[in-house]
XYZ file of C-alpha atoms in Angstrom:
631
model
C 0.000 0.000 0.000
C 2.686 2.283 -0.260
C 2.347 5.031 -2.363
C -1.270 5.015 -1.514
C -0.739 9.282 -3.086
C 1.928 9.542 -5.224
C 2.603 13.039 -5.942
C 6.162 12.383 -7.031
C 4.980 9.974 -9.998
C 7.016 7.600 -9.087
C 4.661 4.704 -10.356
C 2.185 6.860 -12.769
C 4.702 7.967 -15.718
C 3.929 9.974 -18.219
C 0.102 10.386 -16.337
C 1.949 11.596 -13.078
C -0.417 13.625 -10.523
C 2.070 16.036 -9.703
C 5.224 16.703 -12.803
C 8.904 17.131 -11.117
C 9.902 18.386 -14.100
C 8.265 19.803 -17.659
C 9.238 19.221 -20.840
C 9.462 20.520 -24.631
C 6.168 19.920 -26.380
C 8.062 17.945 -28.875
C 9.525 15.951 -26.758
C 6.555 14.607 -24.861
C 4.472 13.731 -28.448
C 6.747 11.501 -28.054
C 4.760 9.921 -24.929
C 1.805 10.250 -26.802
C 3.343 8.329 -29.681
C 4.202 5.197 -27.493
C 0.057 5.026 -27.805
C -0.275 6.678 -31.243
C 2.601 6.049 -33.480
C 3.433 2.287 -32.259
C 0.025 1.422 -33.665
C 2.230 1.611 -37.052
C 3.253 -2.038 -36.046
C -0.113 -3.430 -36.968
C -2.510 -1.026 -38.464
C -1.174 -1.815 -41.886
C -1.848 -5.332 -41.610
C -5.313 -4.961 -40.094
C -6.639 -2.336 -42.449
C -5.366 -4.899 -45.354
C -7.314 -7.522 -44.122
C -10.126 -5.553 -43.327
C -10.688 -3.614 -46.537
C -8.652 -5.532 -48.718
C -7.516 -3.480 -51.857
C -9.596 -0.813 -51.297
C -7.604 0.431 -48.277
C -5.653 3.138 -49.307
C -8.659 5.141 -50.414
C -10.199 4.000 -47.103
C -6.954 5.247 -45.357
C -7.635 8.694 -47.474
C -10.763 8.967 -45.663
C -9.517 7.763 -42.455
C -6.828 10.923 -42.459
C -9.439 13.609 -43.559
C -11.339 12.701 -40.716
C -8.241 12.733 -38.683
C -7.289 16.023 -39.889
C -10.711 17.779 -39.860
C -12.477 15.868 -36.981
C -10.338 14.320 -34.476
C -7.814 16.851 -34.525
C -10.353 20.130 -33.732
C -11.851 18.322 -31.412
C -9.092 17.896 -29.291
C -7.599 21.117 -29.444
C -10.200 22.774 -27.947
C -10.423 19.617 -25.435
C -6.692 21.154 -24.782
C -7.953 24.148 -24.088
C -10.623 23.427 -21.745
C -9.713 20.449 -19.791
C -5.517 21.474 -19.701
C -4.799 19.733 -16.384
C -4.715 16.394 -18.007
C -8.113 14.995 -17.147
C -9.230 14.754 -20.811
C -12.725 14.644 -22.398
C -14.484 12.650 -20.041
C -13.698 15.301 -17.142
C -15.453 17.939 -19.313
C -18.301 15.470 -19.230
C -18.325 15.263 -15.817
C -18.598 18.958 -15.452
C -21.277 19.354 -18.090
C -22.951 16.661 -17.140
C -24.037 17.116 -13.416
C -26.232 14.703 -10.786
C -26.172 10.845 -11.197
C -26.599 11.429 -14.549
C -23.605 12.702 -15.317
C -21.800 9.929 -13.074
C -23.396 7.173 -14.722
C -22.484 8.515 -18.291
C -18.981 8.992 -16.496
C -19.185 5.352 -15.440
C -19.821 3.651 -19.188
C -16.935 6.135 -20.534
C -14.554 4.750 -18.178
C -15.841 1.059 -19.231
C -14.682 2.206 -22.950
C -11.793 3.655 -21.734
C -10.837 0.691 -19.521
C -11.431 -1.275 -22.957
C -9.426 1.076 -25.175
C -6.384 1.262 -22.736
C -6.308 -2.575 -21.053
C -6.563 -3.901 -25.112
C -3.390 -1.583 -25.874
C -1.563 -3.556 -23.289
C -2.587 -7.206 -24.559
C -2.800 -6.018 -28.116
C 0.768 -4.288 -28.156
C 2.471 -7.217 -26.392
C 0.731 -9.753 -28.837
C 1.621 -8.340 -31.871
C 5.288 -7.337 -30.149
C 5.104 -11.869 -29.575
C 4.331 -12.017 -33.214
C 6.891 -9.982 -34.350
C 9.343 -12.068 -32.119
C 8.333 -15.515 -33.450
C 8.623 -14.417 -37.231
C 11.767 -13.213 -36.886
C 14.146 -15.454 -38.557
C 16.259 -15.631 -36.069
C 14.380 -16.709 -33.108
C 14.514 -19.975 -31.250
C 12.337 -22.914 -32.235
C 10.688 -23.060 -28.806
C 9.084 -19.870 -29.923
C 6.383 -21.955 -32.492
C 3.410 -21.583 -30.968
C 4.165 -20.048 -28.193
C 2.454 -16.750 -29.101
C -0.182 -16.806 -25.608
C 2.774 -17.346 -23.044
C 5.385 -14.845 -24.453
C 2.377 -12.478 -24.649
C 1.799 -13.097 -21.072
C 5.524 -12.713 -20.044
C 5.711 -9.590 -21.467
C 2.803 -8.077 -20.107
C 4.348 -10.248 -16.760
C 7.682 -8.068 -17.450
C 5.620 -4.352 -17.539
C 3.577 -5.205 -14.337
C 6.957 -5.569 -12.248
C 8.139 -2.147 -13.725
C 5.138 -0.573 -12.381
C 5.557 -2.119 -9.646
C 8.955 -1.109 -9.353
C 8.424 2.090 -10.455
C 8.324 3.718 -13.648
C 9.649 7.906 -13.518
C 11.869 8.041 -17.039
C 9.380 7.666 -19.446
C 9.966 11.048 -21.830
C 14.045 9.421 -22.148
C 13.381 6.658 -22.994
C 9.899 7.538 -25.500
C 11.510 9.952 -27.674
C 14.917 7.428 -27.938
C 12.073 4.879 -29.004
C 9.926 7.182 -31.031
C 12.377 8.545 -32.734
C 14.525 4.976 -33.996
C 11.174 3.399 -35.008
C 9.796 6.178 -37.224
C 13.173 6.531 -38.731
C 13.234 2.925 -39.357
C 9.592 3.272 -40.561
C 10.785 6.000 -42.935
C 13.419 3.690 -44.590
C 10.877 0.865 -45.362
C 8.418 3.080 -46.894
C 10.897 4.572 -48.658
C 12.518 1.217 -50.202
C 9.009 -0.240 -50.924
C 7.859 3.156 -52.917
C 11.211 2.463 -54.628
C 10.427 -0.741 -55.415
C 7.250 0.665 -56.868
C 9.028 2.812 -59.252
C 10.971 0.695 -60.516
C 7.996 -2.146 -61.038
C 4.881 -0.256 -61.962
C 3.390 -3.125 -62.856
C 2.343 -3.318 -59.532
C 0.265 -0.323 -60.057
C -1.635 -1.538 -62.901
C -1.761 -4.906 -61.262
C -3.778 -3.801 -58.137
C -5.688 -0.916 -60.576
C -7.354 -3.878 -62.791
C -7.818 -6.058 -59.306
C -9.278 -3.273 -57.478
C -11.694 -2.805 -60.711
C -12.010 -5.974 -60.907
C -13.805 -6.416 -57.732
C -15.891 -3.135 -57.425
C -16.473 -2.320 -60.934
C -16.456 1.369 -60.901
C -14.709 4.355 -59.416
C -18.168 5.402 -57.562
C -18.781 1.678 -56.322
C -14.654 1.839 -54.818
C -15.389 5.135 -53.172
C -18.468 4.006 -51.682
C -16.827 1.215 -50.336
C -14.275 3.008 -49.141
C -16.858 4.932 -46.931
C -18.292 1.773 -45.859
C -15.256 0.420 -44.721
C -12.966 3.379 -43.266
C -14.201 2.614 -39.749
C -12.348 -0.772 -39.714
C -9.612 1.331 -39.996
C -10.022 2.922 -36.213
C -7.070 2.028 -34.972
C -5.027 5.284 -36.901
C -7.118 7.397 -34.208
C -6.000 5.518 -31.316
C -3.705 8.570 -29.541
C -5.708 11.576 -29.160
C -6.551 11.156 -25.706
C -3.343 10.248 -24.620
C -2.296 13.396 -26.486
C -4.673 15.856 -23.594
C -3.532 13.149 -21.096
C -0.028 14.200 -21.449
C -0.576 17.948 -21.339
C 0.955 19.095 -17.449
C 3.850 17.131 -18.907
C 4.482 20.630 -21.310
C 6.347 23.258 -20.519
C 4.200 26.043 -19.631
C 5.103 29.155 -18.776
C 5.354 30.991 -15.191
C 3.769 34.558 -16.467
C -0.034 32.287 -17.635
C -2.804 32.470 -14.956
C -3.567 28.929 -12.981
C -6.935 29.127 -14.714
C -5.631 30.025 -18.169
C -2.230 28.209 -19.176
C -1.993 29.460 -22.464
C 1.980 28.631 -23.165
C 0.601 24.521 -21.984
C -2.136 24.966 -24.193
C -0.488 26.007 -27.292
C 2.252 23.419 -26.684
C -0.648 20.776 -26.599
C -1.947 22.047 -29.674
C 1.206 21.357 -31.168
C 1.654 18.595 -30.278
C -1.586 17.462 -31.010
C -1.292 19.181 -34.888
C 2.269 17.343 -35.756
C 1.366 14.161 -34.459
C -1.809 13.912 -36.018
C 0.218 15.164 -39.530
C 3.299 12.806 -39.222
C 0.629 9.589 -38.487
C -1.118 10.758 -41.189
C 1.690 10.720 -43.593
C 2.694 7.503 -42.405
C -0.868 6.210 -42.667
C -1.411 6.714 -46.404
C 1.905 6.043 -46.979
C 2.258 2.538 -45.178
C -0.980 1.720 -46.822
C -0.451 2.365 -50.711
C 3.027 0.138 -49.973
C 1.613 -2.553 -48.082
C -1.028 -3.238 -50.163
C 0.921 -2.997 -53.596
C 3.861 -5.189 -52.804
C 2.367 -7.692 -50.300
C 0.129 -10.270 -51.827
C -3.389 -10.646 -50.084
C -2.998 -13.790 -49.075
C 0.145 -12.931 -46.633
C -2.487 -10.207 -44.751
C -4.364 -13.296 -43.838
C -4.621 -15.559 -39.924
C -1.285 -17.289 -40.754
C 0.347 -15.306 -43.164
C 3.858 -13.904 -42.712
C 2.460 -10.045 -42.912
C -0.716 -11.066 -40.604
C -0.295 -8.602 -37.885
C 3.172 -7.375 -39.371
C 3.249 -5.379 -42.268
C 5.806 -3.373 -42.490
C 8.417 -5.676 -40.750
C 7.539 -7.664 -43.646
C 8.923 -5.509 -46.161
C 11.237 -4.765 -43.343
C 12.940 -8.457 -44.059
C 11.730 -8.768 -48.084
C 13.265 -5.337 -48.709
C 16.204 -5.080 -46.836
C 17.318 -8.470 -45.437
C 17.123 -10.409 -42.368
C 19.692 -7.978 -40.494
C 17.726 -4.795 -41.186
C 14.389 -6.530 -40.546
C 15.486 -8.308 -37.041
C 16.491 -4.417 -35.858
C 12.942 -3.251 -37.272
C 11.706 -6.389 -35.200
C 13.574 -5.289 -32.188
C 12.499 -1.642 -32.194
C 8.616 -2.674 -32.926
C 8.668 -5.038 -30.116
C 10.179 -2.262 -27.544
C 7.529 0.225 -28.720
C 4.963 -2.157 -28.367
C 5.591 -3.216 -25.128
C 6.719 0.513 -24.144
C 3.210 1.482 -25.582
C 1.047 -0.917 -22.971
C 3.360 0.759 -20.422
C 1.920 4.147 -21.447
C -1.371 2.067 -21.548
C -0.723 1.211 -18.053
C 0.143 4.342 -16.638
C -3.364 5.730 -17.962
C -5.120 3.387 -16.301
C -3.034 4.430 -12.753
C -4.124 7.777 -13.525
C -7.696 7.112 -14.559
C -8.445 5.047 -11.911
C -8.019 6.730 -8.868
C -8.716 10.358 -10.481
C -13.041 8.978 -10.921
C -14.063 5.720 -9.195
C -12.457 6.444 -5.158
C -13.985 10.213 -5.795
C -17.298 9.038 -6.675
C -17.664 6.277 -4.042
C -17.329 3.616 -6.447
C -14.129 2.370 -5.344
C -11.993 0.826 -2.104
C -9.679 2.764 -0.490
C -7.196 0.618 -1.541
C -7.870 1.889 -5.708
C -5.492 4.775 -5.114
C -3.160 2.944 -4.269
C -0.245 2.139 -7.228
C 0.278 -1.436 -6.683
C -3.205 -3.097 -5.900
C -4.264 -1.645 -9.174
C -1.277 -2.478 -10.953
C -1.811 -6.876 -9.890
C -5.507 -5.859 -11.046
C -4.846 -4.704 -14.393
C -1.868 -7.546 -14.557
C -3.893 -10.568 -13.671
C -7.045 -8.538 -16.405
C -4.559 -8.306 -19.194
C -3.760 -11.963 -18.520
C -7.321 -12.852 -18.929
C -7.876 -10.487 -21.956
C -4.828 -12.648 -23.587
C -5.949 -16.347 -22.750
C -9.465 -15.680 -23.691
C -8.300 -14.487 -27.432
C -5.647 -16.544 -27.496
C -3.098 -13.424 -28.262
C -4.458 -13.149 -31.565
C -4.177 -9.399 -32.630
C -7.209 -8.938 -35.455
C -9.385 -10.416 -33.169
C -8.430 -8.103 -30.470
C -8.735 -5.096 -32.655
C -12.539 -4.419 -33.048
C -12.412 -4.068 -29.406
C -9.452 -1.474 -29.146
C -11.358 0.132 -32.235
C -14.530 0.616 -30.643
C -12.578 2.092 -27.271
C -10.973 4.578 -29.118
C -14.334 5.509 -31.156
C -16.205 6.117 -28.182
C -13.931 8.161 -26.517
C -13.132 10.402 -29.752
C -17.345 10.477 -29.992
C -17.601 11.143 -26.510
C -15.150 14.029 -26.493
C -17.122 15.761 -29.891
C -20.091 15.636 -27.710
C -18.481 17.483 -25.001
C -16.738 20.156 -27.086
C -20.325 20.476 -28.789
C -21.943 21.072 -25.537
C -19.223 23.463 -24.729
C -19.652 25.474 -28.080
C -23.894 25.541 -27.235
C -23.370 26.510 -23.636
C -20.998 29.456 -24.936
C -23.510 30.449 -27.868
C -20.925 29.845 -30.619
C -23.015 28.692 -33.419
C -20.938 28.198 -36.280
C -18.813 25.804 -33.493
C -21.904 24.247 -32.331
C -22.559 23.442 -36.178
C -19.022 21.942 -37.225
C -18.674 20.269 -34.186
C -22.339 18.835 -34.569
C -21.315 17.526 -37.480
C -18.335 16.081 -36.479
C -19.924 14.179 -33.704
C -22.452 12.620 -36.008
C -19.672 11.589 -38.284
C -17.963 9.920 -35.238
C -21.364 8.665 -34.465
C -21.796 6.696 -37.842
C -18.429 5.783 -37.660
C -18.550 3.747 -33.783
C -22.251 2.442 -35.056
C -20.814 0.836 -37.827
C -17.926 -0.703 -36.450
C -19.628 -1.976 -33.442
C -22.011 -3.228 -36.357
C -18.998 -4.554 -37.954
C -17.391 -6.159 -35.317
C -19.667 -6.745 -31.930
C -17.134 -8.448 -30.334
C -15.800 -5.111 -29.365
C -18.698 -3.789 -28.025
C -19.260 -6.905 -25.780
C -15.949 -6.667 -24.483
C -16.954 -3.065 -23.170
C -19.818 -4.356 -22.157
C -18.063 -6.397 -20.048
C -15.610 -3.455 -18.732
C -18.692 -1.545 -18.426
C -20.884 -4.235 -16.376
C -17.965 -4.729 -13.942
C -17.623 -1.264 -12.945
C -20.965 -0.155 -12.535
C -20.981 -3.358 -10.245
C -18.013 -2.858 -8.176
C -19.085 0.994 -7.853
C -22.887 0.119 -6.861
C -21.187 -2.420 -4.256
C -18.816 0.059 -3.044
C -20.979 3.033 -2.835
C -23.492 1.493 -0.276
C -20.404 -0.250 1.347
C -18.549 2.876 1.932
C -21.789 4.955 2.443
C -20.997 5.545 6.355
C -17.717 6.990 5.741
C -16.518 10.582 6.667
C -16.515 12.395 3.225
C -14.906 15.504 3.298
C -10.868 15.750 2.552
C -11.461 19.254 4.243
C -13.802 21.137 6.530
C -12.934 24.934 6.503
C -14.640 27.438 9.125
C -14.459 30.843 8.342
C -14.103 33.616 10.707
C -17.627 33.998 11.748
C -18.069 30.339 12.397
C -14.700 30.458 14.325
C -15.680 32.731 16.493
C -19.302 31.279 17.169
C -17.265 27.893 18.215
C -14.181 29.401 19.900
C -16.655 31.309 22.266
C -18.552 28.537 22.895
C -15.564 26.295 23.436
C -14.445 28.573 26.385
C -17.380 28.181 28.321
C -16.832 24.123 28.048
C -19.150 23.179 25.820
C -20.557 23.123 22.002
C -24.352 22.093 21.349
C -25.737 21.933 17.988
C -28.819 21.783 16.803
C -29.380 20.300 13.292
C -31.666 22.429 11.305
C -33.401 21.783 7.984
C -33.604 24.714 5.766
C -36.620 25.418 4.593
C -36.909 26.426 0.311
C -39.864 29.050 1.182
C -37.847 30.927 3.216
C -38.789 30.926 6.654
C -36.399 30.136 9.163
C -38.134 29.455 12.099
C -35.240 29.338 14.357
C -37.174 30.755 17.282
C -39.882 27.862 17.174
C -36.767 25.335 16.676
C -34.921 26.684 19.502
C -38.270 26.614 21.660
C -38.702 22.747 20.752
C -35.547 21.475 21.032
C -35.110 23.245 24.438
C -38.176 22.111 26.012
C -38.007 17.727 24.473
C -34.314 17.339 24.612
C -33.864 19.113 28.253
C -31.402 21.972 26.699
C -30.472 24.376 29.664
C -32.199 27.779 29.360
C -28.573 29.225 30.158
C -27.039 26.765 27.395
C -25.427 28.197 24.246
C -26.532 26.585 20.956
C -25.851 26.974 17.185
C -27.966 25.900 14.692
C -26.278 23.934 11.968
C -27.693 23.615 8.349
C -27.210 21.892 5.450
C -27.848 23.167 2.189
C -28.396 20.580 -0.460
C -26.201 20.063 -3.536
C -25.383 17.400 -6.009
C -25.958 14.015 -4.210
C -24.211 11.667 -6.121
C -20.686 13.501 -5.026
C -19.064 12.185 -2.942
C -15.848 13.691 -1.495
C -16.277 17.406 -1.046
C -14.020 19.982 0.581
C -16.626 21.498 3.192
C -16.561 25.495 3.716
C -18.622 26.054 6.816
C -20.366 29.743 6.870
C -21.310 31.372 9.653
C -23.844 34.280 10.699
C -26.358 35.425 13.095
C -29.997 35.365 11.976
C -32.790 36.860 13.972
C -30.576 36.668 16.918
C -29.268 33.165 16.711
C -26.575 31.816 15.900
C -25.989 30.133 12.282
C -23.340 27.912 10.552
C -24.062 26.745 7.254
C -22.328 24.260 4.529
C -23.088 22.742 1.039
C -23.442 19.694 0.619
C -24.991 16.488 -1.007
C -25.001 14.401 1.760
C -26.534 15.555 4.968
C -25.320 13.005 8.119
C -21.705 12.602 6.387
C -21.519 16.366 6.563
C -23.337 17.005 10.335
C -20.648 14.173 10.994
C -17.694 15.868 9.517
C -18.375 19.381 10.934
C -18.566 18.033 14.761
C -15.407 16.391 14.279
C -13.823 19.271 12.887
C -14.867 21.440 15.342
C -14.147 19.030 18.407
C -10.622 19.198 16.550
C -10.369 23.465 16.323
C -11.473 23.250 19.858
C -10.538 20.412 22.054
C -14.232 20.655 22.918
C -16.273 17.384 22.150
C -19.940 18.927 20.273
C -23.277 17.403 20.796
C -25.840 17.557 18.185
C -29.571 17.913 18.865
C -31.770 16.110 15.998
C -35.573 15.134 15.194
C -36.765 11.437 14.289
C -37.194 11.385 10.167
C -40.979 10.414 9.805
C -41.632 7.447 6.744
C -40.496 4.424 6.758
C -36.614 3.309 7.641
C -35.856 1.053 4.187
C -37.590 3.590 2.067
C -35.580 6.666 4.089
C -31.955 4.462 3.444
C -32.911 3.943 -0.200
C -33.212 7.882 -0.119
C -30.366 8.828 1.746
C -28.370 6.248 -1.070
C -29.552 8.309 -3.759
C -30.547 12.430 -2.127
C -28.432 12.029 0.819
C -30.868 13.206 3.246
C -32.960 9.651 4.639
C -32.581 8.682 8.453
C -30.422 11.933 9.467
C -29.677 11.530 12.671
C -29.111 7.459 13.067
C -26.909 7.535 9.717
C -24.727 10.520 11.421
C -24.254 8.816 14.788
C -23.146 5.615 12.692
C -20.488 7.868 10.555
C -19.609 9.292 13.736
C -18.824 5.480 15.492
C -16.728 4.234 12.231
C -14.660 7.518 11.742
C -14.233 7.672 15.878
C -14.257 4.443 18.089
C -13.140 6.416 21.254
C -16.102 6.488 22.731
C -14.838 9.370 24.882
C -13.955 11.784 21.984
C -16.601 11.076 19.704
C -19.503 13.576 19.523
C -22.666 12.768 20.789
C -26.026 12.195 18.947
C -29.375 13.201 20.716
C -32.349 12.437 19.516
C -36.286 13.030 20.276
C-alpha cells in the first residue's frame, strides 16, 4: 500500500499527478506516440485484411477525418480540460447529478477497454513480431499466448517497481522506429518505381472487384471505420498535457503557453501519423500479396516488418523487429500508466471504489492478472483483439465531440456548435458501424462496463458511512461562534433543515428542542444547516459559513449528503477546539428502508441514526466522539 498518493509519480509515468519536471512539447508527443505512433506495427496489416484493396482510399478517408475531426476536437479539449483529465472530465462537469456519473461510469468502461486492449494487443503483436523473426529460437512456435503473457508479466513488475523516465526513454524509441519506418516506406515506394506493374496490377484487381470508381469510393466509406485504430492517440495526447512546458507569467486558470504546446503537439502528431498512414498503406497493399495479410500469413499482424525483411534483409528486418517489439511493449506501459491515472482520479472520488484503488500497486496486480485474462481468452491473436481497441478509441473520440459540442452551445458559438455537430455525427456513424462490424468489441466493453458499474454500486453502499470531506474549513464567523462557545466548556448543535420558502423558524426550533431534549435555558446553541447540492458527489471539501440570523446563531455548509456532513463538521470542530460537540436532531418520519434507499440516492434519509453511525466508524473512542441526541 505504499504510495497510496503519489505526488512524485514515481509509479504513474507519463500520467503523473504532480510533474517534477516539464518538458518541450516535442519531446513529450513523443509519450503520446508510445500510444499513437506504435500502432504503425499493426494497423497496416489490419486495415489490409479488413478492406482488402480498397484500403488506401479508405486510409484517405480515415486521415481527412483525422485532420478535420479528431484533430479540432481535441484542441479545444486542450484548451478546456488542460490539467490532463481529458474529455471525459469535461463530461463530468457538463454533465451534473447521477446522470452525469453514470455517463462517467460507461466512458470509463470504454476507456478501460481502449487502454487494457493496448496492453494485450501491443504485447501480442510485439510476440508475433518475435516468433517471425528469422532468427528466433524454435521453442518460440506456438508459443504466441505465453510470451504475450511474459511480457505483459515483465511491464507489471516495472510498475511495480516504479516507472519515472518515461519522456528518455519515448523519444529514444519514437524517434529509432519512425526513422526505421521511414526507410521501409521509402525502399518499398522504390520498389514501386521501378515495377509499376504493380500499379496496374492492383488498378485492374481493385476494378475488378468493385467495378467502378463510384462503387470503390463508396466502399471506401463503408469500410474506413475498420480502420479505427489510426485514431488511437488523441486522448493520450490531452492526457499528457501538465507534462508541457508552460510558462510561469499564464494564470492557474488560463495556461496558455501549456495549451499552445498541446496544440502542437496534437497538430504534428496527427500530420506525421497521417503521412505515415497513407503512406504505409499504398506500400503494403501494392507489394504484399493478399494472401500474406491473412490468420497465418507472414504479414498477418506485421506489415511493415515484412517488407522490413523482403526489402532489406534479415539484419535490417530483425532491428525493425527489435524496435517494434520495444515500442509495443513501451506502448502498454503508457497504456498502463493511464489506467493508474484514470483510476483513482473517478471511481475512489465518486464512491465507487476501495480505499485501496489509489493505491499504485493493488491496481497495478488488477490490471496484470485482467490483461492476462484479456490474452488467454483471445488466445493473443491481434485482429481479433482489434474491433475491441477500435470501438474504445471511437467512443472516446465520440464522446469528447459531444463534449466540445456542448461546450460550443453553452458558450452560444453557433458556427462551433454546427461543425462540431457535425463532427460528432460523423464519429457517431463511424462507432455504429464498427460496433455493427465487429460486436465483439462492443461486448468486451460491455463487459468493462458491467464490472464497474458493479463494483461501484457495491462500493458506494459499502462505503456509504464513511466521513466524506478531505477538508472542513470554518471561516471567521463560524470560528468565532465555536471558539466562544468552546471557552465556556461546551458546544451544542442543533441540526436544522432549511426550509426552500424561506422561513427560518429558528425561534420555534430553539423553543422545541429546548423544552423535548432538556437543553439548559442558560445553554449556548448553534444551529447547523445543510444546504443541499449534487448528491451523487461524494468527497467534497466542506466550507462552513457562519452568521447570526434573527438573533441566533448560524453555521451553514453545502453539501450532497446531509449526516456525512453534520458528521464531519462536529469532528472538525471538536478538533479546532478540544471541545467534544453534541448535536440535537428530530426522528425522520416514513419508513426506515424507504428513508436508506433515499439517503443512497438524495443524501438526506434517516439523518440523525446515519450521522451517529459515521460518527462510530470515523471515531471508536467512545470518549472523543460527539454525541447524537435524539427526540
Amino acid at each position: 500500500m505504499t504510495g497510496l498518493v503519489d505526488d512524485r509519480g514515481a509509479h504513474q509515468g507519463p500520467h503523473a499527478k504532480q510533474v517534477e519536471q516539464t518538458h518541450s512539447w516535442w519531446r513529450v508527443m513523443c509519450l503520446t506516440g508510445l500510444d499513437y505512433f506504435s500502432t504503425l506495427g499493426y494497423q497496416p496489416a489490419i486495415a489490409a485484411l479488413a478492406a482488402g484493396l480498397v484500403s488506401p482510399f479508405a486510409t484517405i478517408v480515415l486521415i481527412a477525418l483525422t485532420l478535420l475531426g479528431a484533430l479540432p476536437v481535441y484542441r479545444r479539449v486542450a484548451s478546456e480540460s488542460f490539467k490532463g483529465s481529458g474529455s471525459i472530465a469535461m463530461l463530468e462537469r457538463l454533465l451534473p447529478w447521477w446522470a452525469g456519473k453514470l455517463f462517467v461510469l460507461v466512458l470509463l468502461g470504454f476507456a478501460a477497454t481502449d487502454f487494457m486492449i493496448t496492453i494485450t494487443l501491443s504485447a501480442a503483436d510485439a510476440s508475433a513480431h518475435a516468433i517471425a523473426n528469422p532468427f528466433a529460437p524454435d521453442f518460440f512456435d506456438g508459443a504466441q499466448v505465453w510470451l504475450t503473457l511474459v511480457l505483459i508479466a515483465l511491464l507489471g513488475l516495472v510498475f511495480l517497481k516504479g516507472f519515472r523516465e518515461a519522456i528518455r526513454v519515448a523519444v529514444v524509441l519514437v524517434a529509432v522506429f519512425l526513422a526505421l519506418n521511414v526507410i521501409v516506406i521509402a525502399v518499398s515506394f522504390w520498389h514501386v518505381f521501378e515495377n509499376p506493374l504493380v500499379i496496374e496490377d492492383w488498378w485492374s484487381a481493385l476494378f475488378t472487384q468493385h467495378g467502378n470508381p463510384w462503387l470503390v469510393v463508396g466502399v471506401a466509406l463503408i469500410v474506413f471505420p475498420k480502420l479505427a485504430l489510426g485514431l488511437s492517440g488523441f486522448e493520450t495526447g490531452v492526457a499528457v498535457m501538465p507534462q508541457i512546458h508552460g510558462s510561469p507569467s499564464d494564470p492557474p486558470d488560463r495556461p496558455v503557453t501549456r495549451i499552445r504546446g498541446a496544440r502542437r503537439l496534437l497538430t504534428t502528431a496527427a500530420v506525421i501519423m497521417s503521412t505515415f498512414l497513407i503512406t504505409s498503406s499504398f506500400a503494403t497493399t501494392l507489394l504484399i500479396p493478399q494472401a500474406e495479410f491473412q490468420p497465418g500469413g507472414e504479414a498477418n499482424g506485421r506489415a511493415l516488418a515484412y517488407l522490413a525483411h523482403e526489402y532489406l534483409g534479415e539484419g535490417f528486418g530483425t532491428v525493425y523487429d527489435i524496435s517494434t517489439i520495444l515500442i509495443l511493449w513501451f506502448a502498454g506501459a503508457s497504456a498502463m500508466a493511464g489506467l493508474l491515472n484514470l483510476v483513482p482520479r473517478y471511481l475512489p472520488k465518486y464512491g465507487m471504489a476501495p480505499q485501496w484503488a489509489r493505491a499504485v500497486r493493488p491496481l497495478v496486480l488488477v490490471f496484470t492478472l485482467i490483461a492476462f485474462l484479456v490474452t488467454i481468452v483471445f488466445e493473443a491473436d491481434v485482429d481479433a483483439q482489434g474491433g475491441a481497441y477500435a470501438t474504445g478509441v471511437l467512443v472516446l473520440i465520440t464522446s469528447a465531440s459531444v463534449a466540445v459540442t456542448i461546450s460550443a452551445w453553452q458558450r452560444r458559438q453557433r458556427p462551433q456548435v454546427i461543425a462540431f455537430g457535425a463532427i460528432t455525427l460523423v464519429f457517431t456513424y463511424t462507432t455504429v458501424l464498427n460496433v455493427v462490424e465487429r460486436p465483439d468489441g462492443l461486448r468486451i466493453a460491455a463487459l468493462f462496463i458491467l464490472g464497474i458499474l458493479v463494483i461501484s454500486t457495491v462500493s458506494r453502499i459499502g462505503r456509504s458511512f464513511e466521513l466524506r470531506a478531505p477538508t472542513v474549513a470554518f471561516d471567521e464567523p463560524a470560528m468565532t461562534f465555536l471558539t466562544d462557545d468552546a471557552d465556556r466548556g461546551e458546544l451544542l448543535f442543533i441540526a436544522h433543515e432549511p426550509h426552500s420558502d424561506g422561513r427560518d423558524g429558528y425561534a420555534e426550533k430553539d423553543r422545541d428542542e429546548r423544552r423535548y431534549s432538556n437543553i439548559p435555558s442558560q445553554a449556548r446553541t448553534i444551529f447547523l444547516e445543510v444546504h443541499a447540492s449534487d448528491s451523487s458527489d461524494f468527497e467534497e471539501d466542506l466550507r462552513v459559513i457562519g452568521s447570526e440570523e434573527d438573533g441566533y446563531r448560524v453555521l451553514r455548509v453545502r453539501s450532497g449528503n446531509v449526516p456525512n456532513t453534520i458528521a464531519a463538521v462536529l469532528l472538525a470542530a471538536r478538533d479546532a477546539t478540544g471541545v467534544v460537540p453534541i448535536v440535537y436532531c428530530e426522528w425522520t418520519e416514513g419508513n426506515p428502508i424507504s428513508n436508506m434507499f433515499r439517503y443512497l440516492i438524495t443524501g438526506v434519509g434517516e439523518v440523525a441514526p446515519v450521522t451517529r453511525e459515521v460518527l462510530r466508524e470515523a471515531e471508536p473512542d467512545l470518549k472523543r466522539r460527539p454525541a447524537v441526541h435524539v427526540v
